[in-house]
PDB file of N, CA and C in Angstrom:
ATOM      1  N   MET A 241       1.322 -17.985  11.991  1.00 54.00           N
ATOM      2  CA  MET A 241       2.507 -17.030  11.443  1.00 54.00           C
ATOM      3  C   MET A 241       2.170 -16.738  10.007  1.00 54.00           C
ATOM      4  N   LYS A 242       1.724 -17.931   9.220  1.00 63.00           N
ATOM      5  CA  LYS A 242       1.563 -17.483   7.880  1.00 63.00           C
ATOM      6  C   LYS A 242       0.490 -16.259   7.398  1.00 63.00           C
ATOM      7  N   LYS A 243      -0.714 -16.701   8.624  1.00 71.00           N
ATOM      8  CA  LYS A 243      -1.788 -15.502   8.430  1.00 71.00           C
ATOM      9  C   LYS A 243      -1.243 -14.363   8.574  1.00 71.00           C
ATOM     10  N   LYS A 244      -0.447 -14.114   9.509  1.00 73.00           N
ATOM     11  CA  LYS A 244       0.207 -12.492   9.751  1.00 73.00           C
ATOM     12  C   LYS A 244       1.113 -11.976   8.545  1.00 73.00           C
ATOM     13  N   TRP A 245       1.552 -12.975   7.853  1.00 70.00           N
ATOM     14  CA  TRP A 245       2.366 -12.300   6.533  1.00 70.00           C
ATOM     15  C   TRP A 245       1.161 -12.303   5.551  1.00 70.00           C
ATOM     16  N   ALA A 246       0.270 -12.978   5.337  1.00 70.00           N
ATOM     17  CA  ALA A 246      -0.686 -12.787   4.613  1.00 70.00           C
ATOM     18  C   ALA A 246      -1.353 -11.456   4.666  1.00 70.00           C
ATOM     19  N   TYR A 247      -1.960 -11.236   5.672  1.00 77.00           N
ATOM     20  CA  TYR A 247      -2.509  -9.856   6.215  1.00 77.00           C
ATOM     21  C   TYR A 247      -1.405  -8.672   5.769  1.00 77.00           C
ATOM     22  N   TRP A 248      -0.306  -8.698   6.192  1.00 80.00           N
ATOM     23  CA  TRP A 248       0.596  -7.755   5.963  1.00 80.00           C
ATOM     24  C   TRP A 248       0.964  -7.458   4.174  1.00 80.00           C
ATOM     25  N   GLY A 249       0.934  -8.765   3.742  1.00 73.00           N
ATOM     26  CA  GLY A 249       1.334  -8.843   2.294  1.00 73.00           C
ATOM     27  C   GLY A 249       0.174  -8.232   1.442  1.00 73.00           C
ATOM     28  N   GLY A 250      -1.194  -8.351   2.329  1.00 75.00           N
ATOM     29  CA  GLY A 250      -2.324  -7.731   1.496  1.00 75.00           C
ATOM     30  C   GLY A 250      -2.372  -6.248   1.781  1.00 75.00           C
ATOM     31  N   ALA A 251      -2.096  -5.905   2.785  1.00 80.00           N
ATOM     32  CA  ALA A 251      -2.048  -4.436   3.309  1.00 80.00           C
ATOM     33  C   ALA A 251      -1.003  -3.541   2.358  1.00 80.00           C
ATOM     34  N   LEU A 252       0.188  -4.332   2.143  1.00 78.00           N
ATOM     35  CA  LEU A 252       1.241  -3.609   1.486  1.00 78.00           C
ATOM     36  C   LEU A 252       0.813  -3.615  -0.040  1.00 78.00           C
ATOM     37  N   ALA A 253       0.036  -4.578  -0.481  1.00 76.00           N
ATOM     38  CA  ALA A 253      -0.508  -4.640  -2.034  1.00 76.00           C
ATOM     39  C   ALA A 253      -1.521  -3.522  -1.863  1.00 76.00           C
ATOM     40  N   GLY A 254      -2.345  -3.566  -0.861  1.00 76.00           N
ATOM     41  CA  GLY A 254      -3.300  -2.405  -1.066  1.00 76.00           C
ATOM     42  C   GLY A 254      -2.930  -0.876  -0.998  1.00 76.00           C
ATOM     43  N   VAL A 255      -1.777  -0.701  -0.295  1.00 80.00           N
ATOM     44  CA  VAL A 255      -1.137   0.810  -0.619  1.00 80.00           C
ATOM     45  C   VAL A 255      -0.409   0.695  -1.833  1.00 80.00           C
ATOM     46  N   VAL A 256       0.284  -0.169  -2.323  1.00 76.00           N
ATOM     47  CA  VAL A 256       0.998   0.087  -3.455  1.00 76.00           C
ATOM     48  C   VAL A 256      -0.090   0.037  -4.808  1.00 76.00           C
ATOM     49  N   ASN A 257      -1.114  -0.465  -4.602  1.00 73.00           N
ATOM     50  CA  ASN A 257      -2.217  -0.298  -5.421  1.00 73.00           C
ATOM     51  C   ASN A 257      -2.782   1.208  -5.387  1.00 73.00           C
ATOM     52  N   GLY A 258      -2.979   1.611  -4.308  1.00 74.00           N
ATOM     53  CA  GLY A 258      -3.593   3.061  -3.898  1.00 74.00           C
ATOM     54  C   GLY A 258      -2.624   4.112  -4.579  1.00 74.00           C
ATOM     55  N   LEU A 259      -1.427   3.848  -4.364  1.00 77.00           N
ATOM     56  CA  LEU A 259      -0.386   5.110  -4.643  1.00 77.00           C
ATOM     57  C   LEU A 259      -0.141   4.479  -6.356  1.00 77.00           C
ATOM     58  N   LEU A 260       0.218   3.689  -7.092  1.00 73.00           N
ATOM     59  CA  LEU A 260       0.563   3.388  -8.268  1.00 73.00           C
ATOM     60  C   LEU A 260      -0.543   2.666  -9.071  1.00 73.00           C
ATOM     61  N   GLY A 261      -1.846   2.802  -8.704  1.00 66.00           N
ATOM     62  CA  GLY A 261      -2.972   2.194  -9.319  1.00 66.00           C
ATOM     63  C   GLY A 261      -2.861   0.958  -9.521  1.00 66.00           C
ATOM     64  N   ALA A 262      -3.036  -0.122 -10.714  1.00 62.00           N
ATOM     65  CA  ALA A 262      -3.129  -1.224 -10.702  1.00 62.00           C
ATOM     66  C   ALA A 262      -1.692  -2.020 -10.391  1.00 62.00           C
ATOM     67  N   ALA A 263      -0.703  -1.458  -9.578  1.00 64.00           N
ATOM     68  CA  ALA A 263       0.396  -2.023  -9.598  1.00 64.00           C
ATOM     69  C   ALA A 263       0.597  -2.952  -8.197  1.00 64.00           C
ATOM     70  N   GLY A 264      -0.519  -3.025  -7.756  1.00 66.00           N
ATOM     71  CA  GLY A 264      -0.465  -4.153  -6.509  1.00 66.00           C
ATOM     72  C   GLY A 264      -0.039  -5.399  -6.889  1.00 66.00           C
ATOM     73  N   GLY A 265      -0.203  -5.870  -8.200  1.00 72.00           N
ATOM     74  CA  GLY A 265       0.458  -7.164  -8.607  1.00 72.00           C
ATOM     75  C   GLY A 265       1.789  -7.487  -8.491  1.00 72.00           C
ATOM     76  N   LEU A 266       2.395  -6.156  -8.317  1.00 76.00           N
ATOM     77  CA  LEU A 266       3.831  -6.384  -8.344  1.00 76.00           C
ATOM     78  C   LEU A 266       4.117  -6.902  -6.952  1.00 76.00           C
ATOM     79  N   VAL A 267       3.378  -6.879  -5.857  1.00 77.00           N
ATOM     80  CA  VAL A 267       3.483  -7.325  -4.602  1.00 77.00           C
ATOM     81  C   VAL A 267       2.834  -8.803  -4.609  1.00 77.00           C
ATOM     82  N   VAL A 268       1.587  -8.690  -5.170  1.00 79.00           N
ATOM     83  CA  VAL A 268       0.776  -9.910  -5.037  1.00 79.00           C
ATOM     84  C   VAL A 268       1.372 -11.171  -5.642  1.00 79.00           C
ATOM     85  N   VAL A 269       1.998 -10.999  -6.956  1.00 83.00           N
ATOM     86  CA  VAL A 269       2.290 -12.258  -7.584  1.00 83.00           C
ATOM     87  C   VAL A 269       3.685 -12.696  -6.956  1.00 83.00           C
ATOM     88  N   PRO A 270       4.710 -11.958  -6.412  1.00 83.00           N
ATOM     89  CA  PRO A 270       5.562 -12.687  -5.800  1.00 83.00           C
ATOM     90  C   PRO A 270       5.252 -13.135  -4.255  1.00 83.00           C
ATOM     91  N   ALA A 271       4.492 -12.522  -3.735  1.00 80.00           N
ATOM     92  CA  ALA A 271       3.924 -12.899  -2.395  1.00 80.00           C
ATOM     93  C   ALA A 271       3.449 -14.357  -2.517  1.00 80.00           C
ATOM     94  N   LEU A 272       2.470 -14.412  -3.629  1.00 82.00           N
ATOM     95  CA  LEU A 272       1.864 -15.912  -3.743  1.00 82.00           C
ATOM     96  C   LEU A 272       2.748 -16.818  -4.316  1.00 82.00           C
ATOM     97  N   ARG A 273       3.693 -16.454  -4.999  1.00 85.00           N
ATOM     98  CA  ARG A 273       4.827 -17.477  -5.479  1.00 85.00           C
ATOM     99  C   ARG A 273       5.389 -17.930  -4.151  1.00 85.00           C
ATOM    100  N   LYS A 274       5.874 -16.954  -3.535  1.00 82.00           N
ATOM    101  CA  LYS A 274       6.522 -17.363  -2.301  1.00 82.00           C
ATOM    102  C   LYS A 274       5.661 -18.167  -1.181  1.00 82.00           C
ATOM    103  N   ALA A 275       4.307 -18.150  -1.457  1.00 81.00           N
ATOM    104  CA  ALA A 275       3.607 -19.151  -0.445  1.00 81.00           C
ATOM    105  C   ALA A 275       3.094 -20.463  -1.064  1.00 81.00           C
ATOM    106  N   GLY A 276       3.608 -20.547  -2.315  1.00 85.00           N
ATOM    107  CA  GLY A 276       3.943 -21.957  -2.936  1.00 85.00           C
ATOM    108  C   GLY A 276       2.943 -21.892  -4.309  1.00 85.00           C
ATOM    109  N   LEU A 277       2.361 -21.037  -4.571  1.00 85.00           N
ATOM    110  CA  LEU A 277       1.480 -21.023  -5.858  1.00 85.00           C
ATOM    111  C   LEU A 277       2.684 -21.174  -6.895  1.00 85.00           C
ATOM    112  N   GLU A 278       2.192 -21.932  -8.088  1.00 89.00           N
ATOM    113  CA  GLU A 278       2.884 -22.029  -9.312  1.00 89.00           C
ATOM    114  C   GLU A 278       2.636 -20.362  -9.906  1.00 89.00           C
ATOM    115  N   THR A 279       3.512 -20.249 -10.917  1.00 86.00           N
ATOM    116  CA  THR A 279       3.643 -18.808 -11.662  1.00 86.00           C
ATOM    117  C   THR A 279       2.493 -18.500 -12.140  1.00 86.00           C
ATOM    118  N   ARG A 280       1.765 -19.368 -13.119  1.00 86.00           N
ATOM    119  CA  ARG A 280       0.370 -19.180 -13.829  1.00 86.00           C
ATOM    120  C   ARG A 280      -0.740 -18.830 -12.683  1.00 86.00           C
ATOM    121  N   LYS A 281      -0.954 -19.711 -11.682  1.00 89.00           N
ATOM    122  CA  LYS A 281      -1.798 -19.617 -10.762  1.00 89.00           C
ATOM    123  C   LYS A 281      -1.752 -18.208 -10.051  1.00 89.00           C
ATOM    124  N   ALA A 282      -0.706 -17.659  -9.650  1.00 86.00           N
ATOM    125  CA  ALA A 282      -0.248 -16.485  -9.021  1.00 86.00           C
ATOM    126  C   ALA A 282      -0.559 -15.399  -9.683  1.00 86.00           C
ATOM    127  N   HIS A 283      -0.280 -15.491 -11.071  1.00 84.00           N
ATOM    128  CA  HIS A 283      -0.709 -14.350 -11.958  1.00 84.00           C
ATOM    129  C   HIS A 283      -2.244 -14.383 -12.220  1.00 84.00           C
ATOM    130  N   ALA A 284      -2.680 -15.518 -12.126  1.00 87.00           N
ATOM    131  CA  ALA A 284      -4.407 -15.374 -12.409  1.00 87.00           C
ATOM    132  C   ALA A 284      -4.932 -15.163 -11.189  1.00 87.00           C
ATOM    133  N   THR A 285      -4.543 -15.253  -9.941  1.00 85.00           N
ATOM    134  CA  THR A 285      -5.165 -14.793  -8.975  1.00 85.00           C
ATOM    135  C   THR A 285      -5.112 -13.334  -8.450  1.00 85.00           C
ATOM    136  N   SER A 286      -3.776 -12.866  -9.185  1.00 81.00           N
ATOM    137  CA  SER A 286      -3.429 -11.454  -8.974  1.00 81.00           C
ATOM    138  C   SER A 286      -4.631 -10.718  -9.990  1.00 81.00           C
ATOM    139  N   VAL A 287      -4.857 -11.164 -11.131  1.00 82.00           N
ATOM    140  CA  VAL A 287      -5.647 -10.430 -12.131  1.00 82.00           C
ATOM    141  C   VAL A 287      -7.312 -10.646 -11.385  1.00 82.00           C
ATOM    142  N   ALA A 288      -7.402 -11.820 -10.970  1.00 85.00           N
ATOM    143  CA  ALA A 288      -8.742 -11.898 -10.367  1.00 85.00           C
ATOM    144  C   ALA A 288      -8.947 -11.045  -9.289  1.00 85.00           C
ATOM    145  N   ILE A 289      -8.065 -10.449  -8.579  1.00 78.00           N
ATOM    146  CA  ILE A 289      -8.059  -9.581  -7.595  1.00 78.00           C
ATOM    147  C   ILE A 289      -8.172  -7.944  -8.127  1.00 78.00           C
ATOM    148  N   ILE A 290      -7.527  -7.997  -9.044  1.00 77.00           N
ATOM    149  CA  ILE A 290      -7.041  -6.428 -10.004  1.00 77.00           C
ATOM    150  C   ILE A 290      -8.268  -6.104 -10.680  1.00 77.00           C
ATOM    151  N   LEU A 291      -8.770  -6.874 -11.407  1.00 81.00           N
ATOM    152  CA  LEU A 291      -9.965  -6.660 -12.360  1.00 81.00           C
ATOM    153  C   LEU A 291     -11.299  -6.269 -12.053  1.00 81.00           C
ATOM    154  N   PRO A 292     -11.732  -6.997 -10.873  1.00 85.00           N
ATOM    155  CA  PRO A 292     -12.906  -5.955 -10.523  1.00 85.00           C
ATOM    156  C   PRO A 292     -12.730  -4.763  -9.961  1.00 85.00           C
ATOM    157  N   ILE A 293     -11.834  -4.371  -9.257  1.00 79.00           N
ATOM    158  CA  ILE A 293     -11.244  -3.275  -8.881  1.00 79.00           C
ATOM    159  C   ILE A 293     -11.116  -2.288  -9.848  1.00 79.00           C
ATOM    160  N   SER A 294     -10.365  -2.611 -10.993  1.00 79.00           N
ATOM    161  CA  SER A 294     -10.322  -1.826 -12.156  1.00 79.00           C
ATOM    162  C   SER A 294     -11.695  -1.675 -12.623  1.00 79.00           C
ATOM    163  N   ILE A 295     -12.583  -2.491 -12.617  1.00 86.00           N
ATOM    164  CA  ILE A 295     -13.812  -2.075 -13.241  1.00 86.00           C
ATOM    165  C   ILE A 295     -14.795  -1.087 -12.474  1.00 86.00           C
ATOM    166  N   VAL A 296     -14.685  -1.206 -11.332  1.00 87.00           N
ATOM    167  CA  VAL A 296     -15.353  -0.397 -10.698  1.00 87.00           C
ATOM    168  C   VAL A 296     -14.792   1.276 -10.619  1.00 87.00           C
ATOM    169  N   SER A 297     -13.251   1.020 -10.921  1.00 81.00           N
ATOM    170  CA  SER A 297     -12.759   2.381 -11.038  1.00 81.00           C
ATOM    171  C   SER A 297     -13.265   2.813 -11.966  1.00 81.00           C
ATOM    172  N   ALA A 298     -13.336   2.251 -13.085  1.00 82.00           N
ATOM    173  CA  ALA A 298     -13.463   2.667 -14.712  1.00 82.00           C
ATOM    174  C   ALA A 298     -15.073   3.198 -14.686  1.00 82.00           C
ATOM    175  N   ILE A 299     -15.914   2.594 -14.109  1.00 87.00           N
ATOM    176  CA  ILE A 299     -17.010   3.087 -13.813  1.00 87.00           C
ATOM    177  C   ILE A 299     -17.375   4.345 -13.282  1.00 87.00           C
ATOM    178  N   PHE A 300     -16.607   4.571 -12.256  1.00 87.00           N
ATOM    179  CA  PHE A 300     -16.613   5.812 -11.382  1.00 87.00           C
ATOM    180  C   PHE A 300     -16.011   6.847 -12.348  1.00 87.00           C
ATOM    181  N   TYR A 301     -14.912   6.699 -12.933  1.00 83.00           N
ATOM    182  CA  TYR A 301     -14.270   7.631 -13.709  1.00 83.00           C
ATOM    183  C   TYR A 301     -15.214   8.029 -14.975  1.00 83.00           C
ATOM    184  N   LEU A 302     -16.095   6.882 -15.725  1.00 82.00           N
ATOM    185  CA  LEU A 302     -16.799   7.156 -16.750  1.00 82.00           C
ATOM    186  C   LEU A 302     -18.043   8.004 -16.524  1.00 82.00           C
ATOM    187  N   THR A 303     -18.619   7.888 -15.206  1.00 88.00           N
ATOM    188  CA  THR A 303     -19.978   8.174 -14.678  1.00 88.00           C
ATOM    189  C   THR A 303     -19.600   9.926 -14.175  1.00 88.00           C
ATOM    190  N   SER A 304     -18.391  10.012 -13.792  1.00 90.00           N
ATOM    191  CA  SER A 304     -18.121  11.415 -13.237  1.00 90.00           C
ATOM    192  C   SER A 304     -17.875  12.504 -14.296  1.00 90.00           C
ATOM    193  N   GLY A 305     -17.530  12.104 -15.469  1.00 84.00           N
ATOM    194  CA  GLY A 305     -17.509  12.747 -16.596  1.00 84.00           C
ATOM    195  C   GLY A 305     -16.110  13.403 -16.798  1.00 84.00           C
ATOM    196  N   ARG A 306     -15.205  13.059 -16.003  1.00 81.00           N
ATOM    197  CA  ARG A 306     -13.783  13.373 -16.245  1.00 81.00           C
ATOM    198  C   ARG A 306     -12.952  12.799 -16.802  1.00 81.00           C
ATOM    199  N   PHE A 307     -13.538  11.501 -17.588  1.00 78.00           N
ATOM    200  CA  PHE A 307     -13.005  10.985 -18.636  1.00 78.00           C
ATOM    201  C   PHE A 307     -13.884  10.081 -19.688  1.00 78.00           C
ATOM    202  N   HIS A 308     -13.369  10.363 -20.896  1.00 79.00           N
ATOM    203  CA  HIS A 308     -14.281   9.833 -22.081  1.00 79.00           C
ATOM    204  C   HIS A 308     -13.747   8.702 -22.429  1.00 79.00           C
ATOM    205  N   PHE A 309     -14.391   7.409 -22.860  1.00 79.00           N
ATOM    206  CA  PHE A 309     -14.038   6.395 -23.397  1.00 79.00           C
ATOM    207  C   PHE A 309     -13.044   6.673 -24.955  1.00 79.00           C
ATOM    208  N   SER A 310     -13.572   7.530 -25.482  1.00 85.00           N
ATOM    209  CA  SER A 310     -12.777   7.898 -26.722  1.00 85.00           C
ATOM    210  C   SER A 310     -11.146   7.980 -26.217  1.00 85.00           C
ATOM    211  N   ASP A 311     -10.796   8.479 -25.097  1.00 83.00           N
ATOM    212  CA  ASP A 311      -9.569   8.837 -24.726  1.00 83.00           C
ATOM    213  C   ASP A 311      -8.673   7.332 -24.775  1.00 83.00           C
ATOM    214  N   THR A 312      -9.559   6.498 -24.628  1.00 84.00           N
ATOM    215  CA  THR A 312      -8.611   5.146 -24.560  1.00 84.00           C
ATOM    216  C   THR A 312      -8.304   4.589 -25.846  1.00 84.00           C
ATOM    217  N   LEU A 313      -8.891   5.218 -27.045  1.00 89.00           N
ATOM    218  CA  LEU A 313      -8.474   4.340 -28.402  1.00 89.00           C
ATOM    219  C   LEU A 313      -7.277   4.310 -28.786  1.00 89.00           C
ATOM    220  N   LEU A 314      -6.527   5.505 -28.280  1.00 91.00           N
ATOM    221  CA  LEU A 314      -5.138   5.404 -28.674  1.00 91.00           C
ATOM    222  C   LEU A 314      -4.246   4.339 -28.148  1.00 91.00           C
ATOM    223  N   TYR A 315      -4.575   3.874 -26.967  1.00 91.00           N
ATOM    224  CA  TYR A 315      -3.858   2.943 -26.299  1.00 91.00           C
ATOM    225  C   TYR A 315      -4.550   1.352 -26.168  1.00 91.00           C
ATOM    226  N   LEU A 316      -5.683   1.603 -26.805  1.00 91.00           N
ATOM    227  CA  LEU A 316      -6.289   0.153 -26.922  1.00 91.00           C
ATOM    228  C   LEU A 316      -5.448  -1.064 -27.645  1.00 91.00           C
ATOM    229  N   PRO A 317      -5.020  -0.702 -28.969  1.00 94.00           N
ATOM    230  CA  PRO A 317      -4.158  -1.729 -29.694  1.00 94.00           C
ATOM    231  C   PRO A 317      -2.822  -2.291 -28.847  1.00 94.00           C
ATOM    232  N   GLY A 318      -2.146  -1.209 -28.484  1.00 94.00           N
ATOM    233  CA  GLY A 318      -1.109  -1.671 -27.819  1.00 94.00           C
ATOM    234  C   GLY A 318      -1.571  -2.465 -26.384  1.00 94.00           C
ATOM    235  N   GLY A 319      -2.477  -1.936 -25.659  1.00 90.00           N
ATOM    236  CA  GLY A 319      -2.757  -2.967 -24.303  1.00 90.00           C
ATOM    237  C   GLY A 319      -3.266  -4.047 -24.775  1.00 90.00           C
ATOM    238  N   VAL A 320      -3.946  -4.380 -25.742  1.00 93.00           N
ATOM    239  CA  VAL A 320      -4.530  -5.853 -26.333  1.00 93.00           C
ATOM    240  C   VAL A 320      -3.167  -6.764 -26.887  1.00 93.00           C
ATOM    241  N   ALA A 321      -2.552  -6.081 -27.480  1.00 95.00           N
ATOM    242  CA  ALA A 321      -1.395  -6.818 -28.004  1.00 95.00           C
ATOM    243  C   ALA A 321      -0.161  -7.323 -26.736  1.00 95.00           C
ATOM    244  N   GLY A 322      -0.223  -6.256 -25.755  1.00 91.00           N
ATOM    245  CA  GLY A 322       0.504  -6.400 -24.784  1.00 91.00           C
ATOM    246  C   GLY A 322       0.064  -7.822 -23.807  1.00 91.00           C
ATOM    247  N   ALA A 323      -1.422  -7.789 -23.677  1.00 87.00           N
ATOM    248  CA  ALA A 323      -1.967  -8.956 -23.027  1.00 87.00           C
ATOM    249  C   ALA A 323      -1.659 -10.281 -23.743  1.00 87.00           C
ATOM    250  N   PHE A 324      -1.682 -10.382 -24.967  1.00 92.00           N
ATOM    251  CA  PHE A 324      -1.518 -11.387 -25.746  1.00 92.00           C
ATOM    252  C   PHE A 324      -0.146 -11.914 -25.657  1.00 92.00           C
ATOM    253  N   LEU A 325       0.562 -11.046 -25.924  1.00 93.00           N
ATOM    254  CA  LEU A 325       2.187 -11.256 -25.711  1.00 93.00           C
ATOM    255  C   LEU A 325       2.394 -11.843 -24.415  1.00 93.00           C
ATOM    256  N   GLY A 326       2.191 -11.140 -23.526  1.00 85.00           N
ATOM    257  CA  GLY A 326       2.348 -11.237 -21.988  1.00 85.00           C
ATOM    258  C   GLY A 326       1.598 -12.801 -21.679  1.00 85.00           C
ATOM    259  N   GLY A 327       0.557 -13.377 -22.319  1.00 83.00           N
ATOM    260  CA  GLY A 327       0.231 -14.424 -21.835  1.00 83.00           C
ATOM    261  C   GLY A 327       0.761 -15.506 -22.532  1.00 83.00           C
ATOM    262  N   TRP A 328       1.380 -15.234 -23.798  1.00 87.00           N
ATOM    263  CA  TRP A 328       2.164 -16.284 -24.545  1.00 87.00           C
ATOM    264  C   TRP A 328       3.360 -16.428 -23.880  1.00 87.00           C
ATOM    265  N   LEU A 329       4.110 -15.387 -23.238  1.00 87.00           N
ATOM    266  CA  LEU A 329       5.376 -15.475 -22.725  1.00 87.00           C
ATOM    267  C   LEU A 329       5.251 -16.129 -21.219  1.00 87.00           C
ATOM    268  N   LEU A 330       4.208 -16.083 -20.893  1.00 77.00           N
ATOM    269  CA  LEU A 330       4.080 -16.578 -19.365  1.00 77.00           C
ATOM    270  C   LEU A 330       4.512 -17.979 -19.350  1.00 77.00           C
ATOM    271  N   PRO A 331       5.434 -18.413 -18.667  1.00 68.00           N
ATOM    272  CA  PRO A 331       5.583 -19.908 -18.436  1.00 68.00           C
ATOM    273  C   PRO A 331       4.376 -20.576 -18.111  1.00 68.00           C
TER     274      PRO A 331
END
C-alpha cells in the first residue's frame, strides 16, 4: 500500500513540477513528512531531487540562447539571502 502512495505521490510531484517549475517540493516535503521523515531530512531530500533537475534545465536554457546568465544578476542577491534565511529558520 505504501508503494502505491509513493508512486502516486511521485507522479503528482512530477506534474506539479512540470506545471509550476520547481514547485514539486510543495508536494514532496509534506509527502515525506507523512511517510515519517523529520522536517530537515524531508527538505534535504526534496532539494536533492530538485537540484539536479534544475541544473539540467539551466544548462538547456543557457545553451539554447533564449536566456543569458546576466539576466539572473538582479535576482541573485535576494535568492542567496532567502536561501540563508530559510536554512536558518528551518527547525
